[in-house]
PDB file of C-alpha atoms in Angstrom:
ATOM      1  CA  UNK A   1       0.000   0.000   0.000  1.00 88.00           C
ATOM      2  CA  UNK A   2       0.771   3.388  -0.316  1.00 91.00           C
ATOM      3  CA  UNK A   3       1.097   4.946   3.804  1.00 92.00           C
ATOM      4  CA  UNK A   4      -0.379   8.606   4.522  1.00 92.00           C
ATOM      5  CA  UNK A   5      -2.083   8.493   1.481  1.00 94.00           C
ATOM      6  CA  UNK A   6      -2.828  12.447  -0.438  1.00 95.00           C
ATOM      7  CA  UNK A   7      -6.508  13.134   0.830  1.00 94.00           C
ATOM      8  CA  UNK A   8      -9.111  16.196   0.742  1.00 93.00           C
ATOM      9  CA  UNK A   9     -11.705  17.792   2.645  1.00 92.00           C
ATOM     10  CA  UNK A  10     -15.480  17.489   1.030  1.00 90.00           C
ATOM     11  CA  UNK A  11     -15.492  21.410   0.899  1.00 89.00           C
ATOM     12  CA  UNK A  12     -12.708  20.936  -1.960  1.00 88.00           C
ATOM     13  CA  UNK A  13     -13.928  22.373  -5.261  1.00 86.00           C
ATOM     14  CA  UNK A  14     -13.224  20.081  -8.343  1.00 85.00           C
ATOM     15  CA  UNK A  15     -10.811  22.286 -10.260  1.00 83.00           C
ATOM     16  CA  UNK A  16      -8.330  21.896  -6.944  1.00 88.00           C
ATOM     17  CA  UNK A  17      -9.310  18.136  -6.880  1.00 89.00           C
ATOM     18  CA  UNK A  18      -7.910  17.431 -10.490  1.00 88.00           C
ATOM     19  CA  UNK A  19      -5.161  20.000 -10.153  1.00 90.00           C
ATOM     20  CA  UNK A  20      -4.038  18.113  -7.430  1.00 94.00           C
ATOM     21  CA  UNK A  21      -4.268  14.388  -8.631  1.00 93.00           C
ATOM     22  CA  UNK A  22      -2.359  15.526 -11.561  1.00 93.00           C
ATOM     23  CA  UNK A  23       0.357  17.792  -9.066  1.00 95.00           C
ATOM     24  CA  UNK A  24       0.553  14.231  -7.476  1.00 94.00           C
ATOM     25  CA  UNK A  25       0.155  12.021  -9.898  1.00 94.00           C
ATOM     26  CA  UNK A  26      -2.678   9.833  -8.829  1.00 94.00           C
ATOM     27  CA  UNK A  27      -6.167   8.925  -9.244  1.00 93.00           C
ATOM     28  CA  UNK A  28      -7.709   8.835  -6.068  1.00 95.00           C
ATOM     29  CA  UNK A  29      -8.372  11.685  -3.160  1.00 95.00           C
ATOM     30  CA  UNK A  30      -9.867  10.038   0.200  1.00 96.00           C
ATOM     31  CA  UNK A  31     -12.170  12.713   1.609  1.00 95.00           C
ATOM     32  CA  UNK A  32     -11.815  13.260   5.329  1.00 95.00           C
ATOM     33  CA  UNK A  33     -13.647  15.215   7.768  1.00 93.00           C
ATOM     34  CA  UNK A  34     -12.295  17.482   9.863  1.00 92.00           C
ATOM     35  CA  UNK A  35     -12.257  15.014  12.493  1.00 92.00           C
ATOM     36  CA  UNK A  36      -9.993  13.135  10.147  1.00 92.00           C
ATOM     37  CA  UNK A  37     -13.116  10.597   8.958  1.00 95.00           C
ATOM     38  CA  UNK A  38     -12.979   8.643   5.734  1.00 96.00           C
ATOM     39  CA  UNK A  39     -16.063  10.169   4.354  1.00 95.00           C
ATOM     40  CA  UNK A  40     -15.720   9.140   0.729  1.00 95.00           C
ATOM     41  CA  UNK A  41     -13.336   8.791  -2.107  1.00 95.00           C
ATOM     42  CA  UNK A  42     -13.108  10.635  -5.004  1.00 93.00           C
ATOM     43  CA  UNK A  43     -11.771   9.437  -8.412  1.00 92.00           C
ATOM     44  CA  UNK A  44     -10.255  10.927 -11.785  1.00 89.00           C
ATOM     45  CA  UNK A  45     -13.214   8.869 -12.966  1.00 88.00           C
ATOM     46  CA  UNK A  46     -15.592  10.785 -10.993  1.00 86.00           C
ATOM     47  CA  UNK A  47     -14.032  13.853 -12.056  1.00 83.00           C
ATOM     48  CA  UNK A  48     -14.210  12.839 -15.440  1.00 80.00           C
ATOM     49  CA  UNK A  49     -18.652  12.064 -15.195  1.00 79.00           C
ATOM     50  CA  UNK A  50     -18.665  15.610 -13.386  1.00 72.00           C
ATOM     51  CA  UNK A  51     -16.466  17.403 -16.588  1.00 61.00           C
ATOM     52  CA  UNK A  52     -18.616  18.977 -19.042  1.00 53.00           C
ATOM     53  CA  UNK A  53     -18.916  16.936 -21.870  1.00 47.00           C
ATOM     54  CA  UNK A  54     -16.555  17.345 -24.904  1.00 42.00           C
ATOM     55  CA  UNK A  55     -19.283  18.491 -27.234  1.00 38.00           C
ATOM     56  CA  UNK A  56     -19.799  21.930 -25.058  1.00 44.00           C
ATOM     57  CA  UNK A  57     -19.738  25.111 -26.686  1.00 44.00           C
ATOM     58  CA  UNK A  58     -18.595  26.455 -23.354  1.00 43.00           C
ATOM     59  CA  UNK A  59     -15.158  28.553 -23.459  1.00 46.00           C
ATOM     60  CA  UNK A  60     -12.709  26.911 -21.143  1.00 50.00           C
ATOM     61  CA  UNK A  61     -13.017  30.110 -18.894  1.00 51.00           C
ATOM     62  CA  UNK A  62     -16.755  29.204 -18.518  1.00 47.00           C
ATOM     63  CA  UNK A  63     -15.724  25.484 -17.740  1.00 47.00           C
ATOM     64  CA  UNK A  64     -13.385  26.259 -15.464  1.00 56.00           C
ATOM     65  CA  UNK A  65     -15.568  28.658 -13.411  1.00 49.00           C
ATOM     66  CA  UNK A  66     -18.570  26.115 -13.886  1.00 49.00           C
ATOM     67  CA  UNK A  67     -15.879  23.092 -12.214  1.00 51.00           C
ATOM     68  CA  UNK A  68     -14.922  25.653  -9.058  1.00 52.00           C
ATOM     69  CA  UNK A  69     -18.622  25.296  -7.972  1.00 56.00           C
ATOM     70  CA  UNK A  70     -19.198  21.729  -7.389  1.00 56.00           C
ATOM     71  CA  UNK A  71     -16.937  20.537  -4.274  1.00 68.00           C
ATOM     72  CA  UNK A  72     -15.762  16.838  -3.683  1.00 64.00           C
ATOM     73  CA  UNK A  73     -18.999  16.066  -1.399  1.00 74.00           C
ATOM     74  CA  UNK A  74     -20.859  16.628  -4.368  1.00 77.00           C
ATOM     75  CA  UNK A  75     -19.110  13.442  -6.642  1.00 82.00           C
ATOM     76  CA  UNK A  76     -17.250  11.410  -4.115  1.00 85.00           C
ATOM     77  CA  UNK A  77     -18.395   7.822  -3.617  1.00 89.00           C
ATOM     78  CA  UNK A  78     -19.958   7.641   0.011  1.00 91.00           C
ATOM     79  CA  UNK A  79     -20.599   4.138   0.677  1.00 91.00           C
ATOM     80  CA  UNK A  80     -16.425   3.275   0.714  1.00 95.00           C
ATOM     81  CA  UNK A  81     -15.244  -0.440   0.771  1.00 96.00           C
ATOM     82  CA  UNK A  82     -12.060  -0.725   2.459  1.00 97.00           C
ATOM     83  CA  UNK A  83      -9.937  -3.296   4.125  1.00 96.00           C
ATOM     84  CA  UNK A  84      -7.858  -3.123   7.277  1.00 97.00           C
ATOM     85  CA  UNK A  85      -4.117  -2.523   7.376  1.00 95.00           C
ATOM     86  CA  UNK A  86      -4.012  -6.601   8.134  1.00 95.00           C
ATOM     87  CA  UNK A  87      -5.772  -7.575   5.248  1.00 94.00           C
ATOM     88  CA  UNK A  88      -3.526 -10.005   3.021  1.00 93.00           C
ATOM     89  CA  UNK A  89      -3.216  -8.841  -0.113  1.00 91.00           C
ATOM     90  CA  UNK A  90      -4.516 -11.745  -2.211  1.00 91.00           C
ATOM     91  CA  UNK A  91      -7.965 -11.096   0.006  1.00 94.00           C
ATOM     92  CA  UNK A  92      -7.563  -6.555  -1.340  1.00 94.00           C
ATOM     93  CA  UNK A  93      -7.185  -8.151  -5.201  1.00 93.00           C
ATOM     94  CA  UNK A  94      -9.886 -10.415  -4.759  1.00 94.00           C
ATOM     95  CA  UNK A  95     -12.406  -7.334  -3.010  1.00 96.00           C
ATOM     96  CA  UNK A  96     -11.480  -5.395  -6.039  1.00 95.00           C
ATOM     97  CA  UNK A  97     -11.486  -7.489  -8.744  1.00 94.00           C
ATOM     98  CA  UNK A  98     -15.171  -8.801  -7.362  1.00 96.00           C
ATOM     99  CA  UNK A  99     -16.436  -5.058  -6.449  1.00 94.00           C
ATOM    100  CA  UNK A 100     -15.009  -3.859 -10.026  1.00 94.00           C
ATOM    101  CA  UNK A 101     -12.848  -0.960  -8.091  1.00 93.00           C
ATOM    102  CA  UNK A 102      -9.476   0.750  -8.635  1.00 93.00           C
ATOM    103  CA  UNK A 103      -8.868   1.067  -4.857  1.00 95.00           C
ATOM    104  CA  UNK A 104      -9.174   0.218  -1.270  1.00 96.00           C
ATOM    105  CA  UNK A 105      -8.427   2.963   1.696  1.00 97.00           C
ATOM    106  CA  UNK A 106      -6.405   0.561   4.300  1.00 97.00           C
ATOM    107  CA  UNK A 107      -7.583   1.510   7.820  1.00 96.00           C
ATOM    108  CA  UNK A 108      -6.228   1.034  11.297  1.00 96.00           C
ATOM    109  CA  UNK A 109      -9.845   0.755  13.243  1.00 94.00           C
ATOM    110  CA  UNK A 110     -11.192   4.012  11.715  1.00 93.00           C
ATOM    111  CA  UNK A 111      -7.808   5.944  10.804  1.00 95.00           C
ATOM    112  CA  UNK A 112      -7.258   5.625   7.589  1.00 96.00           C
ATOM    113  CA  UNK A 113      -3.032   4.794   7.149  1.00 96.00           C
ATOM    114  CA  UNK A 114      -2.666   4.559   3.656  1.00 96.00           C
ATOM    115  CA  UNK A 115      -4.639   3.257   0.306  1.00 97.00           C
ATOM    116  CA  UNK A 116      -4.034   0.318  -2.308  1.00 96.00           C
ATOM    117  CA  UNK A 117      -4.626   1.030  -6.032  1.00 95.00           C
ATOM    118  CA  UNK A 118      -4.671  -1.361  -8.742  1.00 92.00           C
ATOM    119  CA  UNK A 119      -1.020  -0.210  -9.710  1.00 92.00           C
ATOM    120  CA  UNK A 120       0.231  -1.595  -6.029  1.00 93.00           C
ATOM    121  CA  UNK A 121      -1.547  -4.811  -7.249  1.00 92.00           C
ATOM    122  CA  UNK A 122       0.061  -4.961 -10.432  1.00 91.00           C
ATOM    123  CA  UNK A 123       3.258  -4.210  -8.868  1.00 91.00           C
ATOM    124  CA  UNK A 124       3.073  -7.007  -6.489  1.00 90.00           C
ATOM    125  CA  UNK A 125       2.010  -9.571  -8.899  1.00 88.00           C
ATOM    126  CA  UNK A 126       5.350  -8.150 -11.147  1.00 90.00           C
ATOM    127  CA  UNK A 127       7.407  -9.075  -7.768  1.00 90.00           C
ATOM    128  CA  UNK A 128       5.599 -12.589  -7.392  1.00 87.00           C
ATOM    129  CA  UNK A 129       6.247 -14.068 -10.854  1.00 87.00           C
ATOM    130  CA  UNK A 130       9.724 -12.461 -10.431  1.00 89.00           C
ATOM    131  CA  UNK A 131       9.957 -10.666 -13.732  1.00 88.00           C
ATOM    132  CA  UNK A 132      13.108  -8.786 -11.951  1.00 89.00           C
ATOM    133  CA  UNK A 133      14.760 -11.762 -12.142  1.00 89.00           C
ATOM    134  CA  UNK A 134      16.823 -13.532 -14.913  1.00 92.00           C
ATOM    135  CA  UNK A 135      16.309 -17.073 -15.081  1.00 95.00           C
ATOM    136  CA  UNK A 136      13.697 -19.641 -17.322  1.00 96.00           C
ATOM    137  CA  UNK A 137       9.920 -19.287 -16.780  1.00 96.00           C
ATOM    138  CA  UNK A 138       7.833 -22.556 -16.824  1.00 96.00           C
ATOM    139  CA  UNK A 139       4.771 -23.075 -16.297  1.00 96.00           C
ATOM    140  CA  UNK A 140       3.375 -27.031 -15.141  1.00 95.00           C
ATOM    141  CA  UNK A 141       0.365 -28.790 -14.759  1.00 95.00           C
ATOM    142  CA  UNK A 142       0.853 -30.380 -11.705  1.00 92.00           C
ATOM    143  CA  UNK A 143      -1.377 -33.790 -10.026  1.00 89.00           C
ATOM    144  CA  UNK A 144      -3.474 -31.907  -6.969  1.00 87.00           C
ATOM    145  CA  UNK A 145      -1.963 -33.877  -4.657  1.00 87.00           C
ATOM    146  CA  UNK A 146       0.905 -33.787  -1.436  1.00 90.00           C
ATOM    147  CA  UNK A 147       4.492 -33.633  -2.236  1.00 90.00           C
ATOM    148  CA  UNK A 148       4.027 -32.843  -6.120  1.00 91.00           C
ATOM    149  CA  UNK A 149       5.438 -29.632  -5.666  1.00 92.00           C
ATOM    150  CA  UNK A 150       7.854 -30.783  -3.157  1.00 92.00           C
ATOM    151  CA  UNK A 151       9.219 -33.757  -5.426  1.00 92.00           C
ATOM    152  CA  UNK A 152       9.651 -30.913  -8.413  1.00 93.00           C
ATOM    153  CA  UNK A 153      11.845 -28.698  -6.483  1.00 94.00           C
ATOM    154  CA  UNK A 154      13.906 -31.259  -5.192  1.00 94.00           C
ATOM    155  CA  UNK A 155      14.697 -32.273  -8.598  1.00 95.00           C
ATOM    156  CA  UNK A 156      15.513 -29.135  -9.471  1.00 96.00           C
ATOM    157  CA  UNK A 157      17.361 -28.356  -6.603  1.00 96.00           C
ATOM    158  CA  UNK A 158      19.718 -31.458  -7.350  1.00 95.00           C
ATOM    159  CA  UNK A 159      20.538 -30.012 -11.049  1.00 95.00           C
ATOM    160  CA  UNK A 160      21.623 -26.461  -9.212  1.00 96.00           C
ATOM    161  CA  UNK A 161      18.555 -24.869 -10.090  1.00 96.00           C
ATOM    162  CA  UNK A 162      17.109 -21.916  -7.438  1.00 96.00           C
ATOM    163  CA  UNK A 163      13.315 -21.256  -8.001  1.00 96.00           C
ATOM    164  CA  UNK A 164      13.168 -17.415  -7.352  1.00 95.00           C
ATOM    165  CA  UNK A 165       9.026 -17.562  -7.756  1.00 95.00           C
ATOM    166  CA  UNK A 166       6.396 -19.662  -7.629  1.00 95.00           C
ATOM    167  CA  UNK A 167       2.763 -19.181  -8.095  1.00 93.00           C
ATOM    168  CA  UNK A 168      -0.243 -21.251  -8.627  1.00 92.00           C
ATOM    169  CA  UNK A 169      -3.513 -21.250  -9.524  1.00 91.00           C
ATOM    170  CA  UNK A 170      -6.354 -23.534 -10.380  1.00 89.00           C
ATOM    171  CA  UNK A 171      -5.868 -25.627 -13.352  1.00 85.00           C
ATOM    172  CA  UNK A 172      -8.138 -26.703 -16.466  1.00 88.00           C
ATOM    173  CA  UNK A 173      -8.252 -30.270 -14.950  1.00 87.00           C
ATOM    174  CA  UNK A 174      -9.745 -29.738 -11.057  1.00 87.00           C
ATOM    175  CA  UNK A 175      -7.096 -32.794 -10.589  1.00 89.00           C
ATOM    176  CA  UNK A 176      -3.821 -30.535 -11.372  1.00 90.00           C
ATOM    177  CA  UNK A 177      -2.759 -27.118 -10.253  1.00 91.00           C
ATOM    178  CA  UNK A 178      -1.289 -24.919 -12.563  1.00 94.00           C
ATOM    179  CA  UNK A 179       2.247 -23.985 -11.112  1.00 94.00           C
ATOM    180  CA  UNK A 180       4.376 -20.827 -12.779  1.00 96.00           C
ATOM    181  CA  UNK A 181       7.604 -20.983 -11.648  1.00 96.00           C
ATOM    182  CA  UNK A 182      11.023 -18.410 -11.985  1.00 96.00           C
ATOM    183  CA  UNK A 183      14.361 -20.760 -11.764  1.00 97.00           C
ATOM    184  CA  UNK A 184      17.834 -19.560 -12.201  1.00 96.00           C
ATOM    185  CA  UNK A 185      21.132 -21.490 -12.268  1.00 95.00           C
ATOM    186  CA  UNK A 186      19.877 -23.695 -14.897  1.00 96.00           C
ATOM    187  CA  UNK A 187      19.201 -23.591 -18.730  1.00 96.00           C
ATOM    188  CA  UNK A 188      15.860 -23.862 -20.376  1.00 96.00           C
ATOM    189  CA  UNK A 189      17.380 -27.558 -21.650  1.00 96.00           C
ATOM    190  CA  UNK A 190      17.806 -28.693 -17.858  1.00 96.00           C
ATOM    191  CA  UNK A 191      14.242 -27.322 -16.745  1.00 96.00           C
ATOM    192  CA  UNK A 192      12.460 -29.044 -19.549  1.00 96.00           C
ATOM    193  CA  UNK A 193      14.124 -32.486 -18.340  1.00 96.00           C
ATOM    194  CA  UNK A 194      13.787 -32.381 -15.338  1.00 95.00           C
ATOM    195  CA  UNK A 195       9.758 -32.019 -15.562  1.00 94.00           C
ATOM    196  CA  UNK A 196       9.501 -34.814 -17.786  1.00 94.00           C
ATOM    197  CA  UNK A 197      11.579 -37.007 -15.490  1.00 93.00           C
ATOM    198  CA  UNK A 198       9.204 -36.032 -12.526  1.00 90.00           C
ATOM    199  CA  UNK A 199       5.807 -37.994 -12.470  1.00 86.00           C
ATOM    200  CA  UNK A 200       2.507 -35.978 -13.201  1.00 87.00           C
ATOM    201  CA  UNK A 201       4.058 -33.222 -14.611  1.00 91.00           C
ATOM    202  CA  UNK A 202       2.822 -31.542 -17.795  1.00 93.00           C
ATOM    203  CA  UNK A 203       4.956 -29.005 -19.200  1.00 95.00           C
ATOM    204  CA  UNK A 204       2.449 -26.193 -20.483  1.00 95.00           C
ATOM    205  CA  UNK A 205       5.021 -23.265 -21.255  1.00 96.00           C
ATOM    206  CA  UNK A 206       8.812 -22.938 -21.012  1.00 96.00           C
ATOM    207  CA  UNK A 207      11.024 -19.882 -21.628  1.00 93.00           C
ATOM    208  CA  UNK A 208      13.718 -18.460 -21.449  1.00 87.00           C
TER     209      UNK A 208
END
């Protein structure tokens, strides 16, 4: 997450709102009280819906002055979902995948302490899969049972290989997970033989 996240006031007009998110470079205010509440979040979307449309005759003077008017309280999103600063971060993706939302303020009881965008998701998911990282990228099919993943990494411990990431997800066949891993040390030659030596393995992708 991103701690002490930029927030407004609701009394904010619009103009400042946008001049701000593009000062900072984001995409979403917090609105806070002036007891320091989480009263709703604004958006660039939100800005965007409140924007006269591109079709106006109005002079950018007149849109300007028409955009100083309105104030946050006016387009922020009351209702906010949010998560708590303890929330995993598999559990944040899943709230805003499933809710269809760019962000989640992360609270501490009722103070907010920072805010999670879809860019810290991204970001995390670049650091999972290890795309820092040189090394061959496979991805397996792999029986849903114990020690699968166990017996693979052994085996590729043994040819010097060091697996750097691993993910999985469910596979195409409820019997077999779908396993991406990361492994340096090793060529893409060594990788490939060593899954087809190990028993219910299915080699589904392999790079370099």
């Amino acid at each position: 997450m991103t701690k002490n996240p930029v927030s407004v006031n609701p009394e904010l007009s619009l103009t400042d709102a946008r001049a701000l998110m593009d000062r900072q470079t984001i995409g979403h205010l917090p609105v806070l009280d002036k007891n320091g509440g989480l009263v709703g979040i604004v958006t660039r979307q939100d800005l965007l819906k409140a924007s006269p449309s591109a079709a106006t005759s109005l002079g950018m003077y007149e849109i300007n002055y028409l955009l100083s008017k309105p104030t946050d309280e006016k387009v922020m999103t009351k209702k906010v979902i949010v998560v708590q600063e303890n929330e995993v971060v598999e559990n944040a993706a899943r709230i805003m995948s499933d809710r269809y939302i760019g962000c989640l303020p992360v609270m501490n009881g009722l103070l907010l302490v920072g805010i999670v965008t879809d860019t810290d998701i991204f970001r995390f998911f670049v650091d999972a899969f290890g795309t820092r990282h040189e090394g061959v990228r496979i991805t397996i099919n792999l029986l849903e049972k114990p020690g699968q993943i166990a017996a693979f990494a052994g085996s590729i411990a043994e040819k010097g290989g060091n697996i750097v990431a691993l993910v999985t997800a469910e596979g195409d066949d409820p019997t077999c997970r779908r396993i991406t891993l990361k492994i340096a040390g090793i060529d893409v030659a060594t990788v490939e033989a060593v899954a087809k030596a190990t028993a219910g393995v299915e080699i589904e992708d392999l790079r370099k």
